[in-house]
PDB file of C-alpha atoms in Angstrom:
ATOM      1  CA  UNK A   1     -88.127 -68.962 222.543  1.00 57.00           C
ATOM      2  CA  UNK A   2     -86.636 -72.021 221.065  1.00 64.00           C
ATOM      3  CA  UNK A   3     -82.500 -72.364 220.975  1.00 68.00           C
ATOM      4  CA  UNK A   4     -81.905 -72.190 217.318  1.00 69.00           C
ATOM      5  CA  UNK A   5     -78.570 -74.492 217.966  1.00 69.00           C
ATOM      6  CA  UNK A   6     -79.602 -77.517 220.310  1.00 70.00           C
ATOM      7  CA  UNK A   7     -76.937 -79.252 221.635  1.00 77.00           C
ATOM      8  CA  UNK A   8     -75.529 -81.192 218.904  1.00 78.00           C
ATOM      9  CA  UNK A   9     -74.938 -85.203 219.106  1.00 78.00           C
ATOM     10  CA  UNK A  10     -70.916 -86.598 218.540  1.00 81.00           C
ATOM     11  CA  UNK A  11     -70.887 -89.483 216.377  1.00 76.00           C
ATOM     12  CA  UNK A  12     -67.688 -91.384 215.942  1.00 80.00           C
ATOM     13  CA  UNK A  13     -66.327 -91.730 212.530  1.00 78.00           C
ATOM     14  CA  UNK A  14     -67.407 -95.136 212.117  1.00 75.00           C
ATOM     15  CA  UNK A  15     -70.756 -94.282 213.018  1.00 74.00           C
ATOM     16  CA  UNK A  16     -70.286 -90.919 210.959  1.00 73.00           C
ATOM     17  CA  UNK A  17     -69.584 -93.437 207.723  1.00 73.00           C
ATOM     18  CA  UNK A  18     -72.460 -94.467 205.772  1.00 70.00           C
ATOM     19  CA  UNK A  19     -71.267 -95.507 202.328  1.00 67.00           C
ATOM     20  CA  UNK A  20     -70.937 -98.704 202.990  1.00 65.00           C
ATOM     21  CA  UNK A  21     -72.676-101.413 201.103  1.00 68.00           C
ATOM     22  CA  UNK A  22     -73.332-104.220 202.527  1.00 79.00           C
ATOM     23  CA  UNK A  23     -74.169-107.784 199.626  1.00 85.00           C
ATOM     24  CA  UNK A  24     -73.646-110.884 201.867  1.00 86.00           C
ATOM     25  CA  UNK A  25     -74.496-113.540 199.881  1.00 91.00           C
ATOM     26  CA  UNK A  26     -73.778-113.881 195.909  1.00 93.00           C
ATOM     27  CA  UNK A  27     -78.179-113.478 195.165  1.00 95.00           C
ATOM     28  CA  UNK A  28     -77.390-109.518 196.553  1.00 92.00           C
ATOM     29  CA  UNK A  29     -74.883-108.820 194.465  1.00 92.00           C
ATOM     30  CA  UNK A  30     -76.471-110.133 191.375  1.00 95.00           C
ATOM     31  CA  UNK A  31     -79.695-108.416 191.690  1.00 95.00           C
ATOM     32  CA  UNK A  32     -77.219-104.762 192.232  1.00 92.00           C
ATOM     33  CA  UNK A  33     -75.895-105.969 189.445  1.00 95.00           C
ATOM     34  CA  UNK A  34     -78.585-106.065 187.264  1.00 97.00           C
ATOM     35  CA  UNK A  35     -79.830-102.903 188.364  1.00 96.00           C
ATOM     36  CA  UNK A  36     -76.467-101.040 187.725  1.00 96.00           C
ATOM     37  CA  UNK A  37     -76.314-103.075 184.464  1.00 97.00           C
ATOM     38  CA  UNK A  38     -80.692-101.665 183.722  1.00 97.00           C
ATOM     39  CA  UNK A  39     -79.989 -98.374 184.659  1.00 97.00           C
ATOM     40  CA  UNK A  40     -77.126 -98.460 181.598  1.00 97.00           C
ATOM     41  CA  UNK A  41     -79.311 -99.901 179.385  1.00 97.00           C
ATOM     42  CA  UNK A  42     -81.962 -97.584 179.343  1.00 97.00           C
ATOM     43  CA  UNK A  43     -79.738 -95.008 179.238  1.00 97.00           C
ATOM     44  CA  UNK A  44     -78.268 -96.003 176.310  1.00 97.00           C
ATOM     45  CA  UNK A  45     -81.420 -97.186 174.415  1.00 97.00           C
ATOM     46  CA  UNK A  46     -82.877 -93.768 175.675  1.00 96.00           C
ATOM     47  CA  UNK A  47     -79.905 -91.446 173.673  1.00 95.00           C
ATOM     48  CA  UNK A  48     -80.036 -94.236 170.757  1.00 95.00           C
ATOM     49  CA  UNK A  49     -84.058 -93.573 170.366  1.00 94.00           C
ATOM     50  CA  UNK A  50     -83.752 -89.464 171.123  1.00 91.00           C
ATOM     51  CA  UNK A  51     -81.321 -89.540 168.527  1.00 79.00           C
TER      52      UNK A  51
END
């Protein structure tokens, strides 16, 4: 039979962290932008038509 708890890997907390969010150059950031900036937009125009 199969142990049910394997032995389990230790991951610093650097390695642990992954919320980072990496834009090096100034083309990444406006295209996250934009998307951030889209995703509002349809939101709104989505309650303005529902409404």
């Amino acid at each position: 039979m199969a142990d049910p708890h394997p032995k389990s890997r230790t991951f610093s907390a650097d390695d642990a962290r992954q919320a980072d969010i990496v834009l090096a150059t100034r083309r990444q950031r406006m295209i996250f932008v934009a998307g951030l900036a889209g995703i509002v937009i349809v939101v709104l125009v989505t309650a303005l038509l529902a409404a």
